[in-house]
PDB file of C-alpha atoms in Angstrom:
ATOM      1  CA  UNK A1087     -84.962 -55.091  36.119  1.00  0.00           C
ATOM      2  CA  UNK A1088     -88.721 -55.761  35.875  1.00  0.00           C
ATOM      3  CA  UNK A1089     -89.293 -57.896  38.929  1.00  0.00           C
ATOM      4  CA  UNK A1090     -91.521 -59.363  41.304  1.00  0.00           C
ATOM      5  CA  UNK A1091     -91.061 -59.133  44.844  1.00  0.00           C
ATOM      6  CA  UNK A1092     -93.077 -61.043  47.637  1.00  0.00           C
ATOM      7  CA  UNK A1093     -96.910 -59.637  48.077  1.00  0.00           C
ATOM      8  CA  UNK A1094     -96.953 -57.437  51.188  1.00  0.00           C
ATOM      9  CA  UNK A1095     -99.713 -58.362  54.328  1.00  0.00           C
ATOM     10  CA  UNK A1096    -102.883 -57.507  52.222  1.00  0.00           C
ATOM     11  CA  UNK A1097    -104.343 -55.998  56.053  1.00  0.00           C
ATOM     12  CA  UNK A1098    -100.856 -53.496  55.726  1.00  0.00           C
ATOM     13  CA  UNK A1099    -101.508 -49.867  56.512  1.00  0.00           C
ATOM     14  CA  UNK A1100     -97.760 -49.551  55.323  1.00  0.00           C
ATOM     15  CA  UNK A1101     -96.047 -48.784  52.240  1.00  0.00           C
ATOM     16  CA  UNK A1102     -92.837 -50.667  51.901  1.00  0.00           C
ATOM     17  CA  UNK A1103     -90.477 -50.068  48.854  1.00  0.00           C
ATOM     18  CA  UNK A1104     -87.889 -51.826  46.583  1.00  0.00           C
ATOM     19  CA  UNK A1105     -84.903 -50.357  44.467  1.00  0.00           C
ATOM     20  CA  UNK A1106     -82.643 -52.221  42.510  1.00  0.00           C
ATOM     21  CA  UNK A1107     -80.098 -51.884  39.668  1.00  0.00           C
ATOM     22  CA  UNK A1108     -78.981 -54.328  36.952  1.00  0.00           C
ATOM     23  CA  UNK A1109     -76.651 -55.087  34.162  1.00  0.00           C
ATOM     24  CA  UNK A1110     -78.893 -55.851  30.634  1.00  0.00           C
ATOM     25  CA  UNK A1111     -76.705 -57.781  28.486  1.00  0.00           C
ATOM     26  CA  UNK A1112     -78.595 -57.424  25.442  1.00  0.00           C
ATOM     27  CA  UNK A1113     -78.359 -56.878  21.615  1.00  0.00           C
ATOM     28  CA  UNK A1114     -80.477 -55.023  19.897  1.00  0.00           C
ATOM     29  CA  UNK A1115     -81.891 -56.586  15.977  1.00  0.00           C
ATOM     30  CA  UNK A1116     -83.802 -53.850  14.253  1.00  0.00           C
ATOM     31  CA  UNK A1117     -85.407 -52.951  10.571  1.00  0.00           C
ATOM     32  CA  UNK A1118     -85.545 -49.737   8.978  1.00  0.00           C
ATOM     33  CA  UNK A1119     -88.708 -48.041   7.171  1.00  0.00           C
ATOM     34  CA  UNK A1120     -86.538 -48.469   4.160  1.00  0.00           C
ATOM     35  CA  UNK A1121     -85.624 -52.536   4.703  1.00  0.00           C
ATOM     36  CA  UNK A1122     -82.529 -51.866   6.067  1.00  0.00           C
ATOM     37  CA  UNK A1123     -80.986 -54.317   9.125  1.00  0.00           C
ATOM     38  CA  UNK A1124     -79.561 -53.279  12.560  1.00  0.00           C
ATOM     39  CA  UNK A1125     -77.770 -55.831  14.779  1.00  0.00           C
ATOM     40  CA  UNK A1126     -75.883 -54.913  17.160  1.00  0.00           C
ATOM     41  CA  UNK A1127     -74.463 -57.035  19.726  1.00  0.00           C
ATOM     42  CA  UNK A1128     -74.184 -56.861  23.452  1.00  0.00           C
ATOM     43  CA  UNK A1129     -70.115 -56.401  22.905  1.00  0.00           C
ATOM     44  CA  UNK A1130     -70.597 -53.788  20.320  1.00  0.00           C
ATOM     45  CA  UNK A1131     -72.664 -51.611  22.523  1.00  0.00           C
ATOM     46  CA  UNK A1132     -70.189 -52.577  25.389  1.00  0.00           C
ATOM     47  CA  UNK A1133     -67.235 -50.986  23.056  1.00  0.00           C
ATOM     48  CA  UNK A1134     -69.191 -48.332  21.921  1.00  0.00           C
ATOM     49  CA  UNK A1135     -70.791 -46.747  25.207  1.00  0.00           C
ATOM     50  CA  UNK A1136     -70.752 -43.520  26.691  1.00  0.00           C
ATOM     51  CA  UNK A1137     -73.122 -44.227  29.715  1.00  0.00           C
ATOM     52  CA  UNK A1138     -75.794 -46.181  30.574  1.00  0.00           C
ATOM     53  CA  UNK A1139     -78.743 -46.607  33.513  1.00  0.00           C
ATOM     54  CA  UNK A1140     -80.899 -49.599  34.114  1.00  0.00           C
ATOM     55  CA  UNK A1141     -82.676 -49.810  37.185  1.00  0.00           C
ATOM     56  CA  UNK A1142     -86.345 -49.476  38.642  1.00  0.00           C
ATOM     57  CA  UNK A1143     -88.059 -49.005  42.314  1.00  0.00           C
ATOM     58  CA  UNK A1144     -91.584 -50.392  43.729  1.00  0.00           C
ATOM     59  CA  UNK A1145     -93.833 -49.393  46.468  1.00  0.00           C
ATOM     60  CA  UNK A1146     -96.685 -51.733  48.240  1.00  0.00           C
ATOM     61  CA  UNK A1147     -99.493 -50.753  50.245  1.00  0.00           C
ATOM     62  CA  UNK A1148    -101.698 -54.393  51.057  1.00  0.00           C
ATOM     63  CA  UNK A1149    -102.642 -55.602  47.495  1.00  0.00           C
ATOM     64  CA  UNK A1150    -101.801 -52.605  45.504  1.00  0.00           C
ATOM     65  CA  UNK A1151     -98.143 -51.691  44.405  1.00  0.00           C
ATOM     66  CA  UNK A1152     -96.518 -49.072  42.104  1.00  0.00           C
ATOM     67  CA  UNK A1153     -93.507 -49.841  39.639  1.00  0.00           C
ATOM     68  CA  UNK A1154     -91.070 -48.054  37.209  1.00  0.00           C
ATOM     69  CA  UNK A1155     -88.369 -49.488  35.533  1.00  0.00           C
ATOM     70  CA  UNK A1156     -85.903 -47.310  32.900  1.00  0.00           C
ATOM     71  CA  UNK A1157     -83.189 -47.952  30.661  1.00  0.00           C
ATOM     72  CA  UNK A1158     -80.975 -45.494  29.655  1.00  0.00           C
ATOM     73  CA  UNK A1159     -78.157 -45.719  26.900  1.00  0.00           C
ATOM     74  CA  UNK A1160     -75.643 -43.023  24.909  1.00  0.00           C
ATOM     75  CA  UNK A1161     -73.551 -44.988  21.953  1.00  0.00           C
ATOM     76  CA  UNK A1162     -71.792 -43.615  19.774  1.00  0.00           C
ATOM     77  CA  UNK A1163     -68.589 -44.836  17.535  1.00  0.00           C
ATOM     78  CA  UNK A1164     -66.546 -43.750  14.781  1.00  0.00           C
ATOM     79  CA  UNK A1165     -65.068 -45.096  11.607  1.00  0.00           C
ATOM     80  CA  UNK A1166     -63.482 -44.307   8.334  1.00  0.00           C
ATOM     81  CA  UNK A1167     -61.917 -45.581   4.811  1.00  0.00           C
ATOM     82  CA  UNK A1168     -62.355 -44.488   1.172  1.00  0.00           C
ATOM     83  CA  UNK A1169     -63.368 -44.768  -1.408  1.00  0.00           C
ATOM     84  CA  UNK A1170     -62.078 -44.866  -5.484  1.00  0.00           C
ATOM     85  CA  UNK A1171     -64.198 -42.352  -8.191  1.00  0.00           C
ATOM     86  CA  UNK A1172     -63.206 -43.209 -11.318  1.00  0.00           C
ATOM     87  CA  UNK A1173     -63.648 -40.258 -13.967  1.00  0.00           C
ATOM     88  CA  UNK A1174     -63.437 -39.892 -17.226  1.00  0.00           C
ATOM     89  CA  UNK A1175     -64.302 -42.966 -18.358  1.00  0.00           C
ATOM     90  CA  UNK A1176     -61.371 -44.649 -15.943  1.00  0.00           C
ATOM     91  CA  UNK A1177     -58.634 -42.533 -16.926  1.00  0.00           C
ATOM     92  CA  UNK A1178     -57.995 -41.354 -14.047  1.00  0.00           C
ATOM     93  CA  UNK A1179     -59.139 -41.793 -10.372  1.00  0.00           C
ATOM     94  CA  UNK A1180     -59.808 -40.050  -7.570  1.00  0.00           C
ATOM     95  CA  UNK A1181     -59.845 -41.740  -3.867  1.00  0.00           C
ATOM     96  CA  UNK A1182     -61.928 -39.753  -1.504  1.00  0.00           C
ATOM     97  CA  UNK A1183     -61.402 -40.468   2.420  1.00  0.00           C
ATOM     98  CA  UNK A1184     -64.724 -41.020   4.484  1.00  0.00           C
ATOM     99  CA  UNK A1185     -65.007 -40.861   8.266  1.00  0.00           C
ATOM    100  CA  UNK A1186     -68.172 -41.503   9.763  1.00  0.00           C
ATOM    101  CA  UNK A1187     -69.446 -40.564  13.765  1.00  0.00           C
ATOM    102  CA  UNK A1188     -73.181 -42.034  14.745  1.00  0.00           C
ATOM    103  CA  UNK A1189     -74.500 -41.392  18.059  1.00  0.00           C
ATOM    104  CA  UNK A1190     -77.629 -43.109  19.318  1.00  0.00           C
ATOM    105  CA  UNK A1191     -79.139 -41.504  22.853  1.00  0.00           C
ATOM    106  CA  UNK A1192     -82.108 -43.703  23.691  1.00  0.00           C
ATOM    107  CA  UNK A1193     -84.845 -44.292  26.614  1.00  0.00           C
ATOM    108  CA  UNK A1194     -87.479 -47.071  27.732  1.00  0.00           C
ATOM    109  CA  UNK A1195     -88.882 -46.264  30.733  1.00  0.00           C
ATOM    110  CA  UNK A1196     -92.255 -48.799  32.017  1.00  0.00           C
ATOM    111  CA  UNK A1197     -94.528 -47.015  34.651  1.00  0.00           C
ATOM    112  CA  UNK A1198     -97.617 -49.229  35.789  1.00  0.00           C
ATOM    113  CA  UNK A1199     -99.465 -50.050  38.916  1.00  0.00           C
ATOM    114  CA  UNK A1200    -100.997 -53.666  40.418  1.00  0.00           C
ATOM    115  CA  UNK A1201    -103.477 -55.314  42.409  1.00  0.00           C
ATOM    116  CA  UNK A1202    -102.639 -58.712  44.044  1.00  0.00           C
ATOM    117  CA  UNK A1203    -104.596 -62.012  43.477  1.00  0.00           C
ATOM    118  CA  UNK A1204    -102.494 -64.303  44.691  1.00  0.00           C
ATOM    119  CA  UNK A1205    -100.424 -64.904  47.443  1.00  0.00           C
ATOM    120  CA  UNK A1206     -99.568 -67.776  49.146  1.00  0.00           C
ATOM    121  CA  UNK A1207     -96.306 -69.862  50.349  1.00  0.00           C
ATOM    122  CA  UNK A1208     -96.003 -71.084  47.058  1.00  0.00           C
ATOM    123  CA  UNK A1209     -96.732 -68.259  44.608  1.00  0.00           C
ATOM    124  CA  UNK A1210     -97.672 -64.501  44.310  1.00  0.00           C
ATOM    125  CA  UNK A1211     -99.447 -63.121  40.981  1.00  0.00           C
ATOM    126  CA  UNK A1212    -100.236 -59.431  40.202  1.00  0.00           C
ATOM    127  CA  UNK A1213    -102.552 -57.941  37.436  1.00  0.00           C
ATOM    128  CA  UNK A1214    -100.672 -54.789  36.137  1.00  0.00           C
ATOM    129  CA  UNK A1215    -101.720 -51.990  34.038  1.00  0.00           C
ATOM    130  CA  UNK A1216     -99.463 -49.057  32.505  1.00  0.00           C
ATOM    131  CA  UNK A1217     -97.601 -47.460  29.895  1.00  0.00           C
ATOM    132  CA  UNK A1218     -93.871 -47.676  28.540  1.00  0.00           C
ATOM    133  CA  UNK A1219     -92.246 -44.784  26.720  1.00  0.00           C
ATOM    134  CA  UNK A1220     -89.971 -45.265  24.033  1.00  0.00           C
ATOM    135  CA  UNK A1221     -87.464 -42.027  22.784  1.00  0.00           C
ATOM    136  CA  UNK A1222     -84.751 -42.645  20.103  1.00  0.00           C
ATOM    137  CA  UNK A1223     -81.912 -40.165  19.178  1.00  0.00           C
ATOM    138  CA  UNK A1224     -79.711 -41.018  16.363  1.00  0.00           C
ATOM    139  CA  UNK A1225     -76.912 -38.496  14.489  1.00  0.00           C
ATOM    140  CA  UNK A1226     -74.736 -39.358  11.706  1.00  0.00           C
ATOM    141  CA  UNK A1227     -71.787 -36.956  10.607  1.00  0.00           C
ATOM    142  CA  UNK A1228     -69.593 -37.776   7.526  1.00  0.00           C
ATOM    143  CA  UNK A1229     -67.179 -35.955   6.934  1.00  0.00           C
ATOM    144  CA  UNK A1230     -65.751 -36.159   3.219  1.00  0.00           C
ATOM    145  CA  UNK A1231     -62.255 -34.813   1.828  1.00  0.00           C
ATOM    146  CA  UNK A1232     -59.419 -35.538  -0.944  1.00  0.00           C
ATOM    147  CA  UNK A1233     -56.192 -34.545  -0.704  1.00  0.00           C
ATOM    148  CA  UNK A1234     -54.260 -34.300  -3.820  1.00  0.00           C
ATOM    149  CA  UNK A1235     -52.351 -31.961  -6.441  1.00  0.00           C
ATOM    150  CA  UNK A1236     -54.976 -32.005  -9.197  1.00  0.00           C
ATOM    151  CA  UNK A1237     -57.916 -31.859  -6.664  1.00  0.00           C
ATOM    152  CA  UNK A1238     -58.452 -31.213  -2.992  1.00  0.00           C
ATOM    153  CA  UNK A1239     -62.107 -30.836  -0.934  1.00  0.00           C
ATOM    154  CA  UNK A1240     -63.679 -31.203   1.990  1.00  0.00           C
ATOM    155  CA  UNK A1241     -67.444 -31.553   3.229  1.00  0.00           C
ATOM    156  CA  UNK A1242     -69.223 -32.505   5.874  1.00  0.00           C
ATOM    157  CA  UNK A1243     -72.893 -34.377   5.917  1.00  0.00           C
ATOM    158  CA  UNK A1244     -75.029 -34.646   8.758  1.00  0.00           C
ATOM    159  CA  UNK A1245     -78.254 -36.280   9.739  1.00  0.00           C
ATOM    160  CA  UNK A1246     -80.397 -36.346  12.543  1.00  0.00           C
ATOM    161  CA  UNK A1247     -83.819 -37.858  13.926  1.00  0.00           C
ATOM    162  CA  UNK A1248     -86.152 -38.516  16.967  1.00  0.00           C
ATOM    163  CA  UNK A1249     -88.904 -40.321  17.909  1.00  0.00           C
ATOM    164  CA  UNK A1250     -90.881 -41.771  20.669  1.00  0.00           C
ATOM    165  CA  UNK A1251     -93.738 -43.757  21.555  1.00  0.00           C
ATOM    166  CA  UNK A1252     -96.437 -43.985  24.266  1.00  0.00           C
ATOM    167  CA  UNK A1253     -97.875 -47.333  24.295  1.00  0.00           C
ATOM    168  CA  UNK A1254    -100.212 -48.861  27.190  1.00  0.00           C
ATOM    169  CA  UNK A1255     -99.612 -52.119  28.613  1.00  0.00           C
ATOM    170  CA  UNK A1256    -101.109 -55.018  30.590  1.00  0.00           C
ATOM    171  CA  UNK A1257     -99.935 -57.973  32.102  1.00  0.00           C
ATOM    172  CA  UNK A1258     -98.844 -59.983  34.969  1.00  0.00           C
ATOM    173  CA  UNK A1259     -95.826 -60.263  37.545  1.00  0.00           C
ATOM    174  CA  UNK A1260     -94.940 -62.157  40.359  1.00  0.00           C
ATOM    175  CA  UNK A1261     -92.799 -65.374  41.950  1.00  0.00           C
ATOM    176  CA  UNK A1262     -92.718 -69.173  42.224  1.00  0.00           C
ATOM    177  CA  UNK A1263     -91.099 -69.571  45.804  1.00  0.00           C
ATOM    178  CA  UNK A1264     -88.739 -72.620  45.437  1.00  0.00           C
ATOM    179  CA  UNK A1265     -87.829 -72.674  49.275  1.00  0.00           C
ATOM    180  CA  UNK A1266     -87.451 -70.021  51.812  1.00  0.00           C
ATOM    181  CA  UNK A1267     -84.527 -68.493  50.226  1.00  0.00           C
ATOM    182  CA  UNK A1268     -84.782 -69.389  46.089  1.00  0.00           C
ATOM    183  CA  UNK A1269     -87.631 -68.103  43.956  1.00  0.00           C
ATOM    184  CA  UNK A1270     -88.154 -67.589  40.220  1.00  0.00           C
ATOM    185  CA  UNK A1271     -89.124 -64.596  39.196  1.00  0.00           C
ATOM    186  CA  UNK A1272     -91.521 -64.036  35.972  1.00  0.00           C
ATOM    187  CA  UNK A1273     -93.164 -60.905  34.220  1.00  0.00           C
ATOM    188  CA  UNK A1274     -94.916 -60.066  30.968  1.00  0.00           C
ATOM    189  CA  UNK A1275     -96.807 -57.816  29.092  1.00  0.00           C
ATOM    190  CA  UNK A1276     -98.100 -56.485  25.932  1.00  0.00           C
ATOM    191  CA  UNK A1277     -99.858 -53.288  24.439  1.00  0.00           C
ATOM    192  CA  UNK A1278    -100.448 -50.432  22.180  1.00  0.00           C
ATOM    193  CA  UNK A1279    -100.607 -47.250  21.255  1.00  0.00           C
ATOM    194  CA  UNK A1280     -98.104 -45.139  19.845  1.00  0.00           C
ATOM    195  CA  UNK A1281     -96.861 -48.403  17.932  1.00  0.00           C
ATOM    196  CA  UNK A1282     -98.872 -50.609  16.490  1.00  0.00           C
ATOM    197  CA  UNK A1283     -97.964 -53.792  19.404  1.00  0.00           C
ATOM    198  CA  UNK A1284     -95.279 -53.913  21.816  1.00  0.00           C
ATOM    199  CA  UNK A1285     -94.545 -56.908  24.775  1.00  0.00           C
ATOM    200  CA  UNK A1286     -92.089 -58.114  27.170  1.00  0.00           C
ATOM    201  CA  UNK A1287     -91.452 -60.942  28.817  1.00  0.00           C
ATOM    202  CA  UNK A1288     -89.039 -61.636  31.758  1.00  0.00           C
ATOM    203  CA  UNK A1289     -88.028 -65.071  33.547  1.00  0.00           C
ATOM    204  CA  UNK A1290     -85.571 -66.127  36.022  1.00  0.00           C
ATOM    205  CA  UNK A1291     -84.177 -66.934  39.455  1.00  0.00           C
ATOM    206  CA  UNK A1292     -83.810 -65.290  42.215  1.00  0.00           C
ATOM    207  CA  UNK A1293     -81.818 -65.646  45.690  1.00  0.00           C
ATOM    208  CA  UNK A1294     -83.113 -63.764  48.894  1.00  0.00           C
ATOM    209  CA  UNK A1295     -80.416 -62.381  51.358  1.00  0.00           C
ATOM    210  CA  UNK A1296     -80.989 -60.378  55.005  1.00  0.00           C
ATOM    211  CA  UNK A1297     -80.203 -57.127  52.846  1.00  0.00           C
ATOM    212  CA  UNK A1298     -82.302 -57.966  49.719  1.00  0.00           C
ATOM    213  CA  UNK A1299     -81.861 -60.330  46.516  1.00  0.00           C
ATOM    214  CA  UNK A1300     -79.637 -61.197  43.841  1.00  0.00           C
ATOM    215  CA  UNK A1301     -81.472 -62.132  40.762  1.00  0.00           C
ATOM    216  CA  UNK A1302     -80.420 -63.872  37.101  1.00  0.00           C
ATOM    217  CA  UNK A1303     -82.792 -63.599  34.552  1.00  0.00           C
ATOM    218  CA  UNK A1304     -83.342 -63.411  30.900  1.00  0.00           C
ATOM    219  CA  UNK A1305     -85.371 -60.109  29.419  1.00  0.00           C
ATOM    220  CA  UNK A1306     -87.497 -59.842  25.844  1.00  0.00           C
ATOM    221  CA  UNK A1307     -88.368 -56.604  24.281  1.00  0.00           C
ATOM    222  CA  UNK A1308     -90.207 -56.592  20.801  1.00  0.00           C
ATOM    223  CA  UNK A1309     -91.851 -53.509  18.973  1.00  0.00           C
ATOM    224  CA  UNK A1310     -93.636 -53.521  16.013  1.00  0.00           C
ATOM    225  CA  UNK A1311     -93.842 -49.756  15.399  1.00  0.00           C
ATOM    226  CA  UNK A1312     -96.495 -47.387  12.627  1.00  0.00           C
ATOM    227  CA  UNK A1313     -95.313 -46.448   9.316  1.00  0.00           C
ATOM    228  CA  UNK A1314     -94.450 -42.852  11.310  1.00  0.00           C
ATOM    229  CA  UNK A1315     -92.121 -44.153  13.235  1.00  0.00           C
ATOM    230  CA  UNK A1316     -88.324 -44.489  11.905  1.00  0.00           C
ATOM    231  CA  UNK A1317     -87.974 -48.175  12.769  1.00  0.00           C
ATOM    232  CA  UNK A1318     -90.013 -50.430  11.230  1.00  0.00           C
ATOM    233  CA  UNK A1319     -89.549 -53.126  14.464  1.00  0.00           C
ATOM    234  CA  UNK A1320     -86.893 -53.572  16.860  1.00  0.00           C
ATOM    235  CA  UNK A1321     -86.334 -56.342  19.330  1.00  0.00           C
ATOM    236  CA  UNK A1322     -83.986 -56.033  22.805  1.00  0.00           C
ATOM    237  CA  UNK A1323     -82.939 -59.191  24.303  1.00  0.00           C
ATOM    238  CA  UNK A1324     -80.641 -61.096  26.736  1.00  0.00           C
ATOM    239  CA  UNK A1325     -79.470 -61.747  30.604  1.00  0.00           C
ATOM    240  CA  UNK A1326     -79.751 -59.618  33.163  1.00  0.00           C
ATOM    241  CA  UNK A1327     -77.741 -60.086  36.592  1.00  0.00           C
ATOM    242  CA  UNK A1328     -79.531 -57.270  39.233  1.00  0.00           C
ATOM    243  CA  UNK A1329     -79.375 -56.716  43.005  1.00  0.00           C
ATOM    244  CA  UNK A1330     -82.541 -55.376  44.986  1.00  0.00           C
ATOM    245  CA  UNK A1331     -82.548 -54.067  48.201  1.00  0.00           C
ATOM    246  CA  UNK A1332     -85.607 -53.342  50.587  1.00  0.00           C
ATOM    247  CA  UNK A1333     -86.550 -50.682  52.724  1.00  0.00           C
TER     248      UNK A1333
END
């Protein structure tokens, strides 16, 4: 999860680092060159997932400090029914059986760095600069057949693409210290490059422990992506429940 974390002793000679990990519970709403819709929900992904990795790290050194944070998922799902051909002229008709597999491999990884500005009890706020990297796998098999006396075939189709964008970013990140142990979390940015605008947004709440924090928030992705690309704009959203430890 793309965090903030307190601002480090800006006189520090030291780097000190973060790593956490972090559940996205998000659905994905998305539009094809061709006008077609994508929606799929955080439970459909659930059912549907092979494996997954969300998580980031951070290092500070006074005011400056280094991030990453990458997502990782594999989907893929099956289904099948069939379908009725009538020939000549409805005589007669032939029902073809369809089974369909689509796998969808994809990766958003953000990489930037930050310089401090403020940093007192009651707030911290970073200016960032960076890039995020987008990579999208997708592979559809059908596999056609008909089983019958008068007739009987078989075929297979399948389709594959990938793409991927380099975009750079700015923005901001930081925290709203409630008390000595709550905080709210907040992060945003927005760039270009490979697409034609992307930007993120993050807000939440966080709790601080002896062994790190706990954090709830709620995460925005949107893409608007060039005629090149084989999305025409997708948009990741929802909660996120992450743990952070320090060392």
């Amino acid at each position: 999860m793309i965090s903030a974390t307190a601002a480090a002793d800006a006189d520090s000679d030291s780097w000190t680092y973060s790593a956490n990990i972090y559940l996205w519970g998000a659905g994905i709403d998305a539009t094809t060159q061709t006008g077609g819709d994508i929606d799929i929900s955080f439970n459909d992904i659930i059912d549907n997932l092979d494996m997954a990795f969300m998580g980031g790290l951070s290092a500070r050194k006074g005011k400056w400090s280094l991030l990453a944070d990458a997502v990782y998922m594999d989907i893929s799902a099956s289904d099948g029914g069939s379908e009725t051909i009538p020939i000549l002229g409805g005589a007669i008709n032939i029902t073809r059986t369809v089974d369909a597999d689509v796998k969808m491999e994809s990766w958003i990884t953000t990489l930037g760095a930050g310089y401090n500005v403020v940093d007192n009890e009651k707030a911290t706020l970073d200016l960032i600069g960076g890039a995020r990297y987008f990579w999208l796998d997708t592979e559809i098999k059908l596999n056609l057949s008909r089983d019958g006396v008068l007739l009987e075939t078989s075929r297979q189709v399948k389709t594959s693409e990938s793409d991927s964008v380099w975009d750079g970013i700015v923005g901001i990140k930081g925290r709203i210290n409630l008390n000595d142990k709550w905080y709210m979390p907040y992060y945003a940015d927005v760039g270009t490059g490979g697409s034609d605008l992307t930007w993120q947004a993050l807000a939440g709440v966080g709790y601080t422990f002896k062994w790190g924090d706990v954090l709830l928030a709620y995460r925005y992705l949107d893409y608007d992506f060039d005629s090149d690309f084989m999305l025409k704009d997708m948009n990741i959203s929802g909660p996120a429940l992450g743990v952070k430890f320090y060392f």
